[in-house]
JSON list of C-alpha atoms in Angstrom, two decimals:
[
{"chain": "G", "resi": 1, "resn": "MET", "atom": "CA", "xyz": [53.29, 140.64, 82.90]},
{"chain": "G", "resi": 2, "resn": "LEU", "atom": "CA", "xyz": [54.04, 138.12, 80.11]},
{"chain": "G", "resi": 3, "resn": "LYS", "atom": "CA", "xyz": [57.50, 139.67, 79.85]},
{"chain": "G", "resi": 4, "resn": "TYR", "atom": "CA", "xyz": [58.21, 138.82, 83.51]},
{"chain": "G", "resi": 5, "resn": "ILE", "atom": "CA", "xyz": [56.90, 135.25, 83.16]},
{"chain": "G", "resi": 6, "resn": "ASN", "atom": "CA", "xyz": [59.20, 134.67, 80.17]},
{"chain": "G", "resi": 7, "resn": "LEU", "atom": "CA", "xyz": [62.11, 136.18, 82.10]},
{"chain": "G", "resi": 8, "resn": "PHE", "atom": "CA", "xyz": [61.50, 133.86, 85.11]},
{"chain": "G", "resi": 9, "resn": "CYS", "atom": "CA", "xyz": [61.20, 130.82, 82.82]},
{"chain": "G", "resi": 10, "resn": "LEU", "atom": "CA", "xyz": [64.47, 131.73, 81.12]},
{"chain": "G", "resi": 11, "resn": "LEU", "atom": "CA", "xyz": [66.13, 132.24, 84.49]},
{"chain": "G", "resi": 12, "resn": "GLY", "atom": "CA", "xyz": [64.86, 128.84, 85.68]},
{"chain": "G", "resi": 13, "resn": "ILE", "atom": "CA", "xyz": [66.23, 127.14, 82.57]},
{"chain": "G", "resi": 14, "resn": "LEU", "atom": "CA", "xyz": [69.64, 128.77, 83.04]},
{"chain": "G", "resi": 15, "resn": "ILE", "atom": "CA", "xyz": [69.83, 127.80, 86.70]},
{"chain": "G", "resi": 16, "resn": "THR", "atom": "CA", "xyz": [68.89, 124.21, 85.91]},
{"chain": "G", "resi": 17, "resn": "ALA", "atom": "CA", "xyz": [71.40, 124.00, 83.04]},
{"chain": "G", "resi": 18, "resn": "CYS", "atom": "CA", "xyz": [74.22, 125.39, 85.17]},
{"chain": "G", "resi": 19, "resn": "ASN", "atom": "CA", "xyz": [73.49, 123.02, 88.06]},
{"chain": "G", "resi": 20, "resn": "THR", "atom": "CA", "xyz": [73.86, 119.64, 86.31]},
{"chain": "G", "resi": 21, "resn": "GLY", "atom": "CA", "xyz": [77.16, 118.74, 88.01]},
{"chain": "G", "resi": 22, "resn": "ASN", "atom": "CA", "xyz": [77.52, 117.20, 91.46]},
{"chain": "G", "resi": 23, "resn": "LYS", "atom": "CA", "xyz": [79.38, 118.66, 94.44]},
{"chain": "G", "resi": 24, "resn": "ASN", "atom": "CA", "xyz": [82.84, 117.75, 93.20]},
{"chain": "G", "resi": 25, "resn": "GLY", "atom": "CA", "xyz": [82.28, 119.39, 89.82]},
{"chain": "G", "resi": 26, "resn": "THR", "atom": "CA", "xyz": [81.77, 116.27, 87.74]},
{"chain": "G", "resi": 27, "resn": "THR", "atom": "CA", "xyz": [78.62, 115.45, 85.87]},
{"chain": "G", "resi": 28, "resn": "ASN", "atom": "CA", "xyz": [76.41, 112.46, 86.48]},
{"chain": "G", "resi": 29, "resn": "ASN", "atom": "CA", "xyz": [76.37, 111.06, 82.96]},
{"chain": "G", "resi": 30, "resn": "ASN", "atom": "CA", "xyz": [76.91, 107.44, 84.07]},
{"chain": "G", "resi": 31, "resn": "THR", "atom": "CA", "xyz": [80.13, 106.99, 82.10]},
{"chain": "G", "resi": 32, "resn": "LYS", "atom": "CA", "xyz": [81.89, 103.70, 82.72]},
{"chain": "G", "resi": 33, "resn": "PRO", "atom": "CA", "xyz": [85.39, 103.73, 84.19]},
{"chain": "G", "resi": 34, "resn": "LYS", "atom": "CA", "xyz": [88.09, 103.06, 81.63]},
{"chain": "G", "resi": 35, "resn": "ALA", "atom": "CA", "xyz": [91.47, 101.46, 81.78]},
{"chain": "G", "resi": 36, "resn": "GLU", "atom": "CA", "xyz": [94.47, 103.74, 81.43]},
{"chain": "G", "resi": 37, "resn": "ILE", "atom": "CA", "xyz": [96.20, 103.10, 78.11]},
{"chain": "G", "resi": 38, "resn": "LEU", "atom": "CA", "xyz": [99.96, 103.50, 78.41]},
{"chain": "G", "resi": 39, "resn": "SER", "atom": "CA", "xyz": [102.86, 103.51, 75.96]},
{"chain": "G", "resi": 40, "resn": "ALA", "atom": "CA", "xyz": [105.43, 100.73, 76.42]},
{"chain": "G", "resi": 41, "resn": "GLU", "atom": "CA", "xyz": [107.73, 103.11, 78.30]},
{"chain": "G", "resi": 42, "resn": "LEU", "atom": "CA", "xyz": [105.04, 104.35, 80.70]},
{"chain": "G", "resi": 43, "resn": "PHE", "atom": "CA", "xyz": [103.64, 100.83, 81.12]},
{"chain": "G", "resi": 44, "resn": "LYS", "atom": "CA", "xyz": [107.07, 99.54, 82.18]},
{"chain": "G", "resi": 45, "resn": "GLN", "atom": "CA", "xyz": [107.71, 102.51, 84.48]},
{"chain": "G", "resi": 46, "resn": "LYS", "atom": "CA", "xyz": [104.35, 102.12, 86.22]},
{"chain": "G", "resi": 47, "resn": "MET", "atom": "CA", "xyz": [104.82, 98.33, 86.49]},
{"chain": "G", "resi": 48, "resn": "ASP", "atom": "CA", "xyz": [108.25, 98.81, 88.06]},
{"chain": "G", "resi": 49, "resn": "ARG", "atom": "CA", "xyz": [106.87, 101.31, 90.62]},
{"chain": "G", "resi": 50, "resn": "THR", "atom": "CA", "xyz": [103.80, 99.27, 91.59]},
{"chain": "G", "resi": 51, "resn": "ASN", "atom": "CA", "xyz": [104.06, 96.70, 94.39]},
{"chain": "G", "resi": 52, "resn": "ASN", "atom": "CA", "xyz": [100.63, 95.06, 94.44]},
{"chain": "G", "resi": 53, "resn": "LYS", "atom": "CA", "xyz": [100.25, 94.11, 90.78]},
{"chain": "G", "resi": 54, "resn": "MET", "atom": "CA", "xyz": [99.47, 91.36, 88.35]},
{"chain": "G", "resi": 55, "resn": "VAL", "atom": "CA", "xyz": [100.83, 91.44, 84.80]},
{"chain": "G", "resi": 56, "resn": "VAL", "atom": "CA", "xyz": [98.37, 89.64, 82.54]},
{"chain": "G", "resi": 57, "resn": "ASP", "atom": "CA", "xyz": [99.19, 88.24, 79.10]},
{"chain": "G", "resi": 58, "resn": "LEU", "atom": "CA", "xyz": [95.94, 87.67, 77.20]},
{"chain": "G", "resi": 59, "resn": "ARG", "atom": "CA", "xyz": [97.45, 85.86, 74.22]},
{"chain": "G", "resi": 60, "resn": "SER", "atom": "CA", "xyz": [97.03, 82.21, 73.30]},
{"chain": "G", "resi": 61, "resn": "HIS", "atom": "CA", "xyz": [99.71, 79.58, 73.95]},
{"chain": "G", "resi": 62, "resn": "LYS", "atom": "CA", "xyz": [100.39, 79.49, 70.22]},
{"chain": "G", "resi": 63, "resn": "GLU", "atom": "CA", "xyz": [101.09, 83.23, 70.24]},
{"chain": "G", "resi": 64, "resn": "LEU", "atom": "CA", "xyz": [103.43, 82.80, 73.21]},
{"chain": "G", "resi": 65, "resn": "HIS", "atom": "CA", "xyz": [105.65, 80.61, 71.02]},
{"chain": "G", "resi": 66, "resn": "HIS", "atom": "CA", "xyz": [106.21, 83.54, 68.63]},
{"chain": "G", "resi": 67, "resn": "ALA", "atom": "CA", "xyz": [107.07, 86.01, 71.38]},
{"chain": "G", "resi": 68, "resn": "GLY", "atom": "CA", "xyz": [107.40, 85.03, 75.02]},
{"chain": "G", "resi": 69, "resn": "PRO", "atom": "CA", "xyz": [105.61, 86.86, 77.82]},
{"chain": "G", "resi": 70, "resn": "ILE", "atom": "CA", "xyz": [106.75, 89.94, 79.69]},
{"chain": "G", "resi": 71, "resn": "ILE", "atom": "CA", "xyz": [108.86, 88.76, 82.62]},
{"chain": "G", "resi": 72, "resn": "GLY", "atom": "CA", "xyz": [106.57, 87.93, 85.54]},
{"chain": "G", "resi": 73, "resn": "ALA", "atom": "CA", "xyz": [103.35, 87.86, 83.48]},
{"chain": "G", "resi": 74, "resn": "ARG", "atom": "CA", "xyz": [100.62, 85.29, 83.98]},
{"chain": "G", "resi": 75, "resn": "ASN", "atom": "CA", "xyz": [98.78, 83.95, 80.97]},
{"chain": "G", "resi": 76, "resn": "PHE", "atom": "CA", "xyz": [94.98, 84.14, 80.78]},
{"chain": "G", "resi": 77, "resn": "ASP", "atom": "CA", "xyz": [94.12, 83.28, 77.17]},
{"chain": "G", "resi": 78, "resn": "TYR", "atom": "CA", "xyz": [91.30, 85.73, 76.44]},
{"chain": "G", "resi": 79, "resn": "ASN", "atom": "CA", "xyz": [89.95, 83.94, 73.37]},
{"chain": "G", "resi": 80, "resn": "GLY", "atom": "CA", "xyz": [90.12, 80.65, 75.26]},
{"chain": "G", "resi": 81, "resn": "GLY", "atom": "CA", "xyz": [87.79, 81.98, 77.95]},
{"chain": "G", "resi": 82, "resn": "ARG", "atom": "CA", "xyz": [90.45, 81.99, 80.67]},
{"chain": "G", "resi": 83, "resn": "LEU", "atom": "CA", "xyz": [89.80, 85.59, 81.78]},
{"chain": "G", "resi": 84, "resn": "GLN", "atom": "CA", "xyz": [86.85, 84.38, 83.87]},
{"chain": "G", "resi": 85, "resn": "LEU", "atom": "CA", "xyz": [89.33, 82.66, 86.22]},
{"chain": "G", "resi": 86, "resn": "LEU", "atom": "CA", "xyz": [90.91, 86.03, 86.89]},
{"chain": "G", "resi": 87, "resn": "ILE", "atom": "CA", "xyz": [87.55, 87.75, 87.34]},
{"chain": "G", "resi": 88, "resn": "ASP", "atom": "CA", "xyz": [86.40, 85.03, 89.76]},
{"chain": "G", "resi": 89, "resn": "ASN", "atom": "CA", "xyz": [89.46, 85.71, 91.93]},
{"chain": "G", "resi": 90, "resn": "LEU", "atom": "CA", "xyz": [89.62, 89.47, 91.42]},
{"chain": "G", "resi": 91, "resn": "ASN", "atom": "CA", "xyz": [91.38, 91.52, 94.10]},
{"chain": "G", "resi": 92, "resn": "LYS", "atom": "CA", "xyz": [90.12, 95.11, 94.02]},
{"chain": "G", "resi": 93, "resn": "ASP", "atom": "CA", "xyz": [93.39, 96.35, 95.57]},
{"chain": "G", "resi": 94, "resn": "THR", "atom": "CA", "xyz": [95.57, 94.82, 92.85]},
{"chain": "G", "resi": 95, "resn": "ALA", "atom": "CA", "xyz": [96.76, 96.85, 89.87]},
{"chain": "G", "resi": 96, "resn": "TYR", "atom": "CA", "xyz": [96.22, 94.88, 86.66]},
{"chain": "G", "resi": 97, "resn": "PHE", "atom": "CA", "xyz": [98.65, 95.42, 83.77]},
{"chain": "G", "resi": 98, "resn": "LEU", "atom": "CA", "xyz": [97.12, 93.93, 80.62]},
{"chain": "G", "resi": 99, "resn": "TYR", "atom": "CA", "xyz": [98.51, 93.23, 77.19]},
{"chain": "G", "resi": 100, "resn": "CYS", "atom": "CA", "xyz": [97.88, 91.06, 74.16]},
{"chain": "G", "resi": 101, "resn": "ALA", "atom": "CA", "xyz": [99.36, 91.04, 70.65]},
{"chain": "G", "resi": 102, "resn": "SER", "atom": "CA", "xyz": [98.23, 94.51, 69.56]},
{"chain": "G", "resi": 103, "resn": "GLY", "atom": "CA", "xyz": [95.69, 95.89, 72.06]},
{"chain": "G", "resi": 104, "resn": "GLY", "atom": "CA", "xyz": [92.25, 94.64, 71.02]},
{"chain": "G", "resi": 105, "resn": "ARG", "atom": "CA", "xyz": [91.81, 91.90, 73.61]},
{"chain": "G", "resi": 106, "resn": "SER", "atom": "CA", "xyz": [93.37, 93.92, 76.41]},
{"chain": "G", "resi": 107, "resn": "SER", "atom": "CA", "xyz": [90.84, 96.68, 75.80]},
{"chain": "G", "resi": 108, "resn": "LYS", "atom": "CA", "xyz": [87.93, 94.23, 76.13]},
{"chain": "G", "resi": 109, "resn": "ALA", "atom": "CA", "xyz": [89.48, 92.47, 79.12]},
{"chain": "G", "resi": 110, "resn": "GLY", "atom": "CA", "xyz": [90.19, 95.79, 80.83]},
{"chain": "G", "resi": 111, "resn": "GLN", "atom": "CA", "xyz": [86.56, 96.78, 80.65]},
{"chain": "G", "resi": 112, "resn": "GLU", "atom": "CA", "xyz": [85.49, 93.37, 81.97]},
{"chain": "G", "resi": 113, "resn": "LEU", "atom": "CA", "xyz": [87.84, 93.71, 84.95]},
{"chain": "G", "resi": 114, "resn": "LEU", "atom": "CA", "xyz": [86.57, 97.21, 85.70]},
{"chain": "G", "resi": 115, "resn": "ASN", "atom": "CA", "xyz": [82.97, 96.02, 85.45]},
{"chain": "G", "resi": 116, "resn": "ALA", "atom": "CA", "xyz": [83.84, 93.26, 87.93]},
{"chain": "G", "resi": 117, "resn": "GLY", "atom": "CA", "xyz": [85.16, 95.82, 90.43]},
{"chain": "G", "resi": 118, "resn": "ALA", "atom": "CA", "xyz": [88.86, 96.30, 89.65]},
{"chain": "G", "resi": 119, "resn": "THR", "atom": "CA", "xyz": [89.95, 99.88, 90.28]},
{"chain": "G", "resi": 120, "resn": "LYS", "atom": "CA", "xyz": [93.44, 100.01, 88.74]},
{"chain": "G", "resi": 121, "resn": "VAL", "atom": "CA", "xyz": [93.65, 98.66, 85.21]},
{"chain": "G", "resi": 122, "resn": "TYR", "atom": "CA", "xyz": [96.41, 99.56, 82.74]},
{"chain": "G", "resi": 123, "resn": "GLU", "atom": "CA", "xyz": [96.68, 98.51, 79.10]},
{"chain": "G", "resi": 124, "resn": "LEU", "atom": "CA", "xyz": [99.83, 98.32, 77.02]},
{"chain": "G", "resi": 125, "resn": "ASP", "atom": "CA", "xyz": [99.17, 100.44, 73.94]},
{"chain": "G", "resi": 126, "resn": "GLY", "atom": "CA", "xyz": [100.19, 98.42, 70.89]},
{"chain": "G", "resi": 127, "resn": "GLY", "atom": "CA", "xyz": [100.52, 95.19, 72.86]},
{"chain": "G", "resi": 128, "resn": "ILE", "atom": "CA", "xyz": [103.57, 92.95, 72.92]},
{"chain": "G", "resi": 129, "resn": "SER", "atom": "CA", "xyz": [104.63, 94.36, 69.53]},
{"chain": "G", "resi": 130, "resn": "ALA", "atom": "CA", "xyz": [105.12, 97.80, 71.10]},
{"chain": "G", "resi": 131, "resn": "TRP", "atom": "CA", "xyz": [106.97, 96.25, 74.05]},
{"chain": "G", "resi": 132, "resn": "GLN", "atom": "CA", "xyz": [109.38, 94.48, 71.67]},
{"chain": "G", "resi": 133, "resn": "ALA", "atom": "CA", "xyz": [109.81, 97.59, 69.52]},
{"chain": "G", "resi": 134, "resn": "ALA", "atom": "CA", "xyz": [110.85, 99.50, 72.66]},
{"chain": "G", "resi": 135, "resn": "GLY", "atom": "CA", "xyz": [113.55, 96.86, 73.25]},
{"chain": "G", "resi": 136, "resn": "TYR", "atom": "CA", "xyz": [112.21, 95.57, 76.58]},
{"chain": "G", "resi": 137, "resn": "PRO", "atom": "CA", "xyz": [113.01, 91.95, 77.56]},
{"chain": "G", "resi": 138, "resn": "LEU", "atom": "CA", "xyz": [110.72, 88.97, 77.32]},
{"chain": "G", "resi": 139, "resn": "ALA", "atom": "CA", "xyz": [110.79, 85.72, 79.25]},
{"chain": "G", "resi": 140, "resn": "LYS", "atom": "CA", "xyz": [111.21, 82.43, 77.46]},
{"chain": "G", "resi": 141, "resn": "HIS", "atom": "CA", "xyz": [107.90, 80.66, 76.98]},
{"chain": "G", "resi": 142, "resn": "SER", "atom": "CA", "xyz": [107.69, 77.45, 78.96]},
{"chain": "G", "resi": 143, "resn": "HIS", "atom": "CA", "xyz": [104.94, 74.85, 78.76]}
]
């Protein structure tokens, strides 16, 4: 009798362990959505193919003097607290293409945008340095 009880307990444990996913096969582990990190080449290709987009430069004005922005980018100085303006006017249907000098700020900003409800967020891996190394053009910085 004890043998059967142990067998049923083991069977119950196995069934429970195998049934942790939801109907579409993913698990409910409450992971946060993450931005897609793209190389300079893939970032540019995706930007060029996307109609409803905003290219966001997260660097300071001082940094913009060293290397101008990507053509068409809007500046929201992350360290200056300007990202909140973007979050306050977030459009969930817009694809956001983020970059900074090397990738640290864009990673933080990407998560903030996703937390605020953005659904399409892309980060430039290596920041503006990677963009320049790939030979892509920059706009002249204007005041």
